[in-house]
């Protein structure tokens, strides 16, 4: 598999490379493999740009098992409530 040839094991560098690509397109890693875009630009356009970019990465295209997008209506941070 090209993925393992490029990154070997463990494959943490692969996740870092993907994170960098997504950040270039305005996405922020929130937890694990979840990314959020806070842009005012059309969200479907942003998702299309990501899918287009990731589909150009050969090892990713061959190894991805599931990729989904959803719209977050509100983003509430309850951290302070939990800590108090």
mmCIF file of N, CA and C in Angstrom:
data_model
loop_
_atom_site.group_PDB
_atom_site.id
_atom_site.type_symbol
_atom_site.label_atom_id
_atom_site.label_comp_id
_atom_site.label_asym_id
_atom_site.label_seq_id
_atom_site.Cartn_x
_atom_site.Cartn_y
_atom_site.Cartn_z
ATOM 1 N N UNK A 1 0.846 -1.173 0.000
ATOM 2 C CA UNK A 1 0.000 0.000 0.000
ATOM 3 C C UNK A 1 0.896 1.243 0.000
ATOM 4 N N UNK A 2 0.594 2.211 -0.847
ATOM 5 C CA UNK A 2 1.401 3.424 -0.952
ATOM 6 C C UNK A 2 1.451 4.199 0.356
ATOM 7 N N UNK A 3 0.359 4.155 1.078
ATOM 8 C CA UNK A 3 0.270 4.855 2.358
ATOM 9 C C UNK A 3 1.379 4.391 3.297
ATOM 10 N N UNK A 4 1.519 3.080 3.476
ATOM 11 C CA UNK A 4 2.536 2.551 4.381
ATOM 12 C C UNK A 4 3.944 2.778 3.842
ATOM 13 N N UNK A 5 4.106 2.751 2.522
ATOM 14 C CA UNK A 5 5.417 3.029 1.941
ATOM 15 C C UNK A 5 5.829 4.468 2.231
ATOM 16 N N UNK A 6 4.863 5.370 2.161
ATOM 17 C CA UNK A 6 5.161 6.790 2.375
ATOM 18 C C UNK A 6 5.374 7.107 3.846
ATOM 19 N N UNK A 7 4.536 6.559 4.731
ATOM 20 C CA UNK A 7 4.552 6.951 6.136
ATOM 21 C C UNK A 7 5.081 5.896 7.094
ATOM 22 N N UNK A 8 4.981 4.631 6.743
ATOM 23 C CA UNK A 8 5.383 3.586 7.672
ATOM 24 C C UNK A 8 4.426 3.514 8.852
ATOM 25 N N UNK A 9 4.852 2.811 9.891
ATOM 26 C CA UNK A 9 4.020 2.701 11.089
ATOM 27 C C UNK A 9 4.818 3.183 12.288
ATOM 28 N N UNK A 10 4.275 3.907 13.235
ATOM 29 C CA UNK A 10 2.905 4.417 13.242
ATOM 30 C C UNK A 10 2.740 5.514 12.194
ATOM 31 N N UNK A 11 1.525 5.789 11.845
ATOM 32 C CA UNK A 11 1.248 6.706 10.735
ATOM 33 C C UNK A 11 0.809 8.092 11.220
ATOM 34 N N UNK A 12 1.323 8.547 12.351
ATOM 35 C CA UNK A 12 0.960 9.864 12.887
ATOM 36 C C UNK A 12 1.264 10.995 11.914
ATOM 37 N N UNK A 13 2.343 10.867 11.149
ATOM 38 C CA UNK A 13 2.724 11.903 10.182
ATOM 39 C C UNK A 13 1.640 12.080 9.128
ATOM 40 N N UNK A 14 0.949 11.022 8.773
ATOM 41 C CA UNK A 14 -0.134 11.115 7.790
ATOM 42 C C UNK A 14 -1.249 12.008 8.321
ATOM 43 N N UNK A 15 -1.619 11.816 9.582
ATOM 44 C CA UNK A 15 -2.657 12.660 10.178
ATOM 45 C C UNK A 15 -2.210 14.113 10.237
ATOM 46 N N UNK A 16 -0.938 14.339 10.514
ATOM 47 C CA UNK A 16 -0.409 15.696 10.556
ATOM 48 C C UNK A 16 -0.445 16.337 9.172
ATOM 49 N N UNK A 17 -0.086 15.585 8.143
ATOM 50 C CA UNK A 17 -0.140 16.104 6.771
ATOM 51 C C UNK A 17 -1.566 16.457 6.372
ATOM 52 N N UNK A 18 -2.527 15.604 6.722
ATOM 53 C CA UNK A 18 -3.931 15.899 6.413
ATOM 54 C C UNK A 18 -4.399 17.141 7.162
ATOM 55 N N UNK A 19 -4.015 17.250 8.429
ATOM 56 C CA UNK A 19 -4.388 18.424 9.225
ATOM 57 C C UNK A 19 -3.867 19.699 8.563
ATOM 58 N N UNK A 20 -2.634 19.679 8.102
ATOM 59 C CA UNK A 20 -2.053 20.848 7.446
ATOM 60 C C UNK A 20 -2.811 21.210 6.175
ATOM 61 N N UNK A 21 -3.172 20.220 5.379
ATOM 62 C CA UNK A 21 -3.943 20.475 4.153
ATOM 63 C C UNK A 21 -5.293 21.108 4.485
ATOM 64 N N UNK A 22 -5.967 20.578 5.503
ATOM 65 C CA UNK A 22 -7.277 21.097 5.888
ATOM 66 C C UNK A 22 -7.170 22.501 6.475
ATOM 67 N N UNK A 23 -6.123 22.773 7.225
ATOM 68 C CA UNK A 23 -5.932 24.115 7.777
ATOM 69 C C UNK A 23 -5.718 25.140 6.674
ATOM 70 N N UNK A 24 -5.017 24.749 5.612
ATOM 71 C CA UNK A 24 -4.820 25.658 4.479
ATOM 72 C C UNK A 24 -6.146 26.060 3.845
ATOM 73 N N UNK A 25 -7.150 25.210 3.991
ATOM 74 C CA UNK A 25 -8.473 25.487 3.430
ATOM 75 C C UNK A 25 -9.428 26.061 4.482
ATOM 76 N N UNK A 26 -8.891 26.456 5.634
ATOM 77 C CA UNK A 26 -9.697 27.134 6.643
ATOM 78 C C UNK A 26 -10.364 26.244 7.670
ATOM 79 N N UNK A 27 -9.988 24.976 7.729
ATOM 80 C CA UNK A 27 -10.593 24.063 8.691
ATOM 81 C C UNK A 27 -9.717 23.947 9.933
ATOM 82 N N UNK A 28 -10.371 23.754 11.072
ATOM 83 C CA UNK A 28 -9.687 23.621 12.358
ATOM 84 C C UNK A 28 -9.994 22.247 12.937
ATOM 85 N N UNK A 29 -8.955 21.580 13.400
ATOM 86 C CA UNK A 29 -9.136 20.275 14.033
ATOM 87 C C UNK A 29 -9.689 20.486 15.430
ATOM 88 N N UNK A 30 -10.855 19.896 15.708
ATOM 89 C CA UNK A 30 -11.467 20.077 17.020
ATOM 90 C C UNK A 30 -11.232 18.881 17.922
ATOM 91 N N UNK A 31 -11.292 17.680 17.358
ATOM 92 C CA UNK A 31 -11.086 16.468 18.152
ATOM 93 C C UNK A 31 -10.926 15.287 17.205
ATOM 94 N N UNK A 32 -9.905 14.484 17.430
ATOM 95 C CA UNK A 32 -9.712 13.297 16.597
ATOM 96 C C UNK A 32 -9.664 13.648 15.124
ATOM 97 N N UNK A 33 -10.559 13.075 14.360
ATOM 98 C CA UNK A 33 -10.618 13.332 12.920
ATOM 99 C C UNK A 33 -11.741 14.290 12.552
ATOM 100 N N UNK A 34 -12.204 15.087 13.508
ATOM 101 C CA UNK A 34 -13.285 16.050 13.265
ATOM 102 C C UNK A 34 -12.677 17.425 13.005
ATOM 103 N N UNK A 35 -13.102 18.027 11.896
ATOM 104 C CA UNK A 35 -12.633 19.357 11.521
ATOM 105 C C UNK A 35 -13.835 20.273 11.336
ATOM 106 N N UNK A 36 -13.668 21.541 11.735
ATOM 107 C CA UNK A 36 -14.742 22.524 11.633
ATOM 108 C C UNK A 36 -14.213 23.725 10.866
ATOM 109 N N UNK A 37 -15.079 24.299 10.043
ATOM 110 C CA UNK A 37 -14.741 25.514 9.323
ATOM 111 C C UNK A 37 -15.660 26.619 9.819
ATOM 112 N N UNK A 38 -15.085 27.692 10.341
ATOM 113 C CA UNK A 38 -15.864 28.808 10.878
ATOM 114 C C UNK A 38 -16.035 29.925 9.849
ATOM 115 N N UNK A 39 -15.687 29.667 8.610
ATOM 116 C CA UNK A 39 -15.741 30.666 7.551
ATOM 117 C C UNK A 39 -17.170 31.121 7.271
ATOM 118 N N UNK A 40 -17.289 32.359 6.837
ATOM 119 C CA UNK A 40 -18.593 32.899 6.425
ATOM 120 C C UNK A 40 -18.910 32.498 4.979
ATOM 121 N N UNK A 41 -17.904 31.991 4.284
ATOM 122 C CA UNK A 41 -18.075 31.558 2.896
ATOM 123 C C UNK A 41 -19.023 30.359 2.840
ATOM 124 N N UNK A 42 -19.647 30.141 1.708
ATOM 125 C CA UNK A 42 -20.571 29.025 1.502
ATOM 126 C C UNK A 42 -19.939 27.712 1.976
ATOM 127 N N UNK A 43 -20.609 27.057 2.918
ATOM 128 C CA UNK A 43 -20.042 25.842 3.504
ATOM 129 C C UNK A 43 -19.927 24.697 2.507
ATOM 130 N N UNK A 44 -20.874 24.588 1.586
ATOM 131 C CA UNK A 44 -20.778 23.522 0.581
ATOM 132 C C UNK A 44 -19.582 23.746 -0.335
ATOM 133 N N UNK A 45 -19.288 25.003 -0.618
ATOM 134 C CA UNK A 45 -18.115 25.322 -1.421
ATOM 135 C C UNK A 45 -16.851 24.892 -0.691
ATOM 136 N N UNK A 46 -16.800 25.163 0.613
ATOM 137 C CA UNK A 46 -15.641 24.775 1.418
ATOM 138 C C UNK A 46 -15.472 23.255 1.435
ATOM 139 N N UNK A 47 -16.566 22.538 1.612
ATOM 140 C CA UNK A 47 -16.515 21.072 1.627
ATOM 141 C C UNK A 47 -16.051 20.554 0.267
ATOM 142 N N UNK A 48 -16.551 21.141 -0.803
ATOM 143 C CA UNK A 48 -16.131 20.723 -2.142
ATOM 144 C C UNK A 48 -14.623 20.920 -2.324
ATOM 145 N N UNK A 49 -14.108 22.057 -1.863
ATOM 146 C CA UNK A 49 -12.670 22.324 -1.988
ATOM 147 C C UNK A 49 -11.850 21.261 -1.256
ATOM 148 N N UNK A 50 -12.307 20.868 -0.073
ATOM 149 C CA UNK A 50 -11.599 19.843 0.701
ATOM 150 C C UNK A 50 -11.641 18.503 -0.019
ATOM 151 N N UNK A 51 -12.823 18.111 -0.470
ATOM 152 C CA UNK A 51 -12.955 16.829 -1.170
ATOM 153 C C UNK A 51 -12.096 16.820 -2.425
ATOM 154 N N UNK A 52 -12.098 17.919 -3.149
ATOM 155 C CA UNK A 52 -11.287 18.022 -4.355
ATOM 156 C C UNK A 52 -9.799 17.886 -4.022
ATOM 157 N N UNK A 53 -9.347 18.577 -2.988
ATOM 158 C CA UNK A 53 -7.937 18.520 -2.594
ATOM 159 C C UNK A 53 -7.548 17.125 -2.112
ATOM 160 N N UNK A 54 -8.362 16.538 -1.226
ATOM 161 C CA UNK A 54 -8.035 15.218 -0.686
ATOM 162 C C UNK A 54 -8.084 14.132 -1.757
ATOM 163 N N UNK A 55 -8.943 14.298 -2.759
ATOM 164 C CA UNK A 55 -9.027 13.288 -3.818
ATOM 165 C C UNK A 55 -7.799 13.314 -4.726
ATOM 166 N N UNK A 56 -6.984 14.350 -4.612
ATOM 167 C CA UNK A 56 -5.740 14.429 -5.380
ATOM 168 C C UNK A 56 -4.573 13.743 -4.662
ATOM 169 N N UNK A 57 -4.793 13.364 -3.407
ATOM 170 C CA UNK A 57 -3.758 12.675 -2.636
ATOM 171 C C UNK A 57 -3.985 11.176 -2.816
ATOM 172 N N UNK A 58 -3.150 10.563 -3.623
ATOM 173 C CA UNK A 58 -3.368 9.181 -4.060
ATOM 174 C C UNK A 58 -3.503 8.195 -2.901
ATOM 175 N N UNK A 59 -2.594 8.247 -1.926
ATOM 176 C CA UNK A 59 -2.669 7.296 -0.810
ATOM 177 C C UNK A 59 -3.937 7.495 0.004
ATOM 178 N N UNK A 60 -4.396 8.750 0.133
ATOM 179 C CA UNK A 60 -5.612 9.013 0.905
ATOM 180 C C UNK A 60 -6.829 8.453 0.176
ATOM 181 N N UNK A 61 -6.878 8.704 -1.103
ATOM 182 C CA UNK A 61 -7.992 8.226 -1.928
ATOM 183 C C UNK A 61 -8.132 6.705 -1.841
ATOM 184 N N UNK A 62 -7.012 6.004 -1.781
ATOM 185 C CA UNK A 62 -7.047 4.541 -1.744
ATOM 186 C C UNK A 62 -7.275 3.976 -0.342
ATOM 187 N N UNK A 63 -7.042 4.775 0.690
ATOM 188 C CA UNK A 63 -7.153 4.228 2.043
ATOM 189 C C UNK A 63 -8.346 4.750 2.842
ATOM 190 N N UNK A 64 -8.993 5.806 2.377
ATOM 191 C CA UNK A 64 -10.126 6.357 3.134
ATOM 192 C C UNK A 64 -11.277 5.350 3.171
ATOM 193 N N UNK A 65 -11.880 5.197 4.344
ATOM 194 C CA UNK A 65 -13.012 4.275 4.494
ATOM 195 C C UNK A 65 -14.329 5.016 4.613
ATOM 196 N N UNK A 66 -14.283 6.224 5.152
ATOM 197 C CA UNK A 66 -15.518 6.958 5.398
ATOM 198 C C UNK A 66 -15.191 8.443 5.481
ATOM 199 N N UNK A 67 -15.919 9.245 4.748
ATOM 200 C CA UNK A 67 -15.741 10.695 4.833
ATOM 201 C C UNK A 67 -17.126 11.323 4.771
ATOM 202 N N UNK A 68 -17.416 12.163 5.749
ATOM 203 C CA UNK A 68 -18.746 12.765 5.854
ATOM 204 C C UNK A 68 -18.626 14.247 6.152
ATOM 205 N N UNK A 69 -19.668 14.970 5.821
ATOM 206 C CA UNK A 69 -19.737 16.399 6.127
ATOM 207 C C UNK A 69 -21.102 16.693 6.730
ATOM 208 N N UNK A 70 -21.116 17.613 7.646
ATOM 209 C CA UNK A 70 -22.380 18.042 8.232
ATOM 210 C C UNK A 70 -22.259 19.506 8.622
ATOM 211 N N UNK A 71 -23.391 20.148 8.735
ATOM 212 C CA UNK A 71 -23.434 21.569 9.065
ATOM 213 C C UNK A 71 -23.669 21.729 10.565
ATOM 214 N N UNK A 72 -22.801 22.498 11.202
ATOM 215 C CA UNK A 72 -22.950 22.795 12.626
ATOM 216 C C UNK A 72 -23.689 24.123 12.731
ATOM 217 N N UNK A 73 -24.861 24.092 13.323
ATOM 218 C CA UNK A 73 -25.666 25.311 13.451
ATOM 219 C C UNK A 73 -25.137 26.238 14.539
ATOM 220 N N UNK A 74 -24.673 25.670 15.607
ATOM 221 C CA UNK A 74 -24.141 26.477 16.701
ATOM 222 C C UNK A 74 -22.966 25.761 17.325
ATOM 223 N N UNK A 75 -22.032 26.529 17.836
ATOM 224 C CA UNK A 75 -20.848 25.936 18.437
ATOM 225 C C UNK A 75 -20.695 26.539 19.825
ATOM 226 N N UNK A 76 -21.171 25.827 20.822
ATOM 227 C CA UNK A 76 -21.149 26.317 22.198
ATOM 228 C C UNK A 76 -20.010 25.672 22.971
ATOM 229 N N UNK A 77 -19.262 26.497 23.682
ATOM 230 C CA UNK A 77 -18.140 26.014 24.484
ATOM 231 C C UNK A 77 -18.556 25.998 25.953
ATOM 232 N N UNK A 78 -18.702 24.807 26.513
ATOM 233 C CA UNK A 78 -19.125 24.641 27.900
ATOM 234 C C UNK A 78 -17.947 24.352 28.839
ATOM 235 N N UNK A 79 -16.737 24.580 28.385
ATOM 236 C CA UNK A 79 -15.552 24.255 29.168
ATOM 237 C C UNK A 79 -15.553 24.952 30.525
ATOM 238 N N UNK A 80 -15.827 26.235 30.556
ATOM 239 C CA UNK A 80 -15.801 26.983 31.821
ATOM 240 C C UNK A 80 -16.839 26.468 32.808
ATOM 241 N N UNK A 81 -18.004 26.100 32.334
ATOM 242 C CA UNK A 81 -19.050 25.557 33.209
ATOM 243 C C UNK A 81 -18.571 24.247 33.829
ATOM 244 N N UNK A 82 -17.938 23.401 33.027
ATOM 245 C CA UNK A 82 -17.458 22.118 33.527
ATOM 246 C C UNK A 82 -16.342 22.298 34.557
ATOM 247 N N UNK A 83 -15.508 23.302 34.349
ATOM 248 C CA UNK A 83 -14.370 23.512 35.244
ATOM 249 C C UNK A 83 -14.751 24.210 36.547
ATOM 250 N N UNK A 84 -15.887 24.874 36.584
ATOM 251 C CA UNK A 84 -16.265 25.605 37.812
ATOM 252 C C UNK A 84 -17.059 24.749 38.770
#
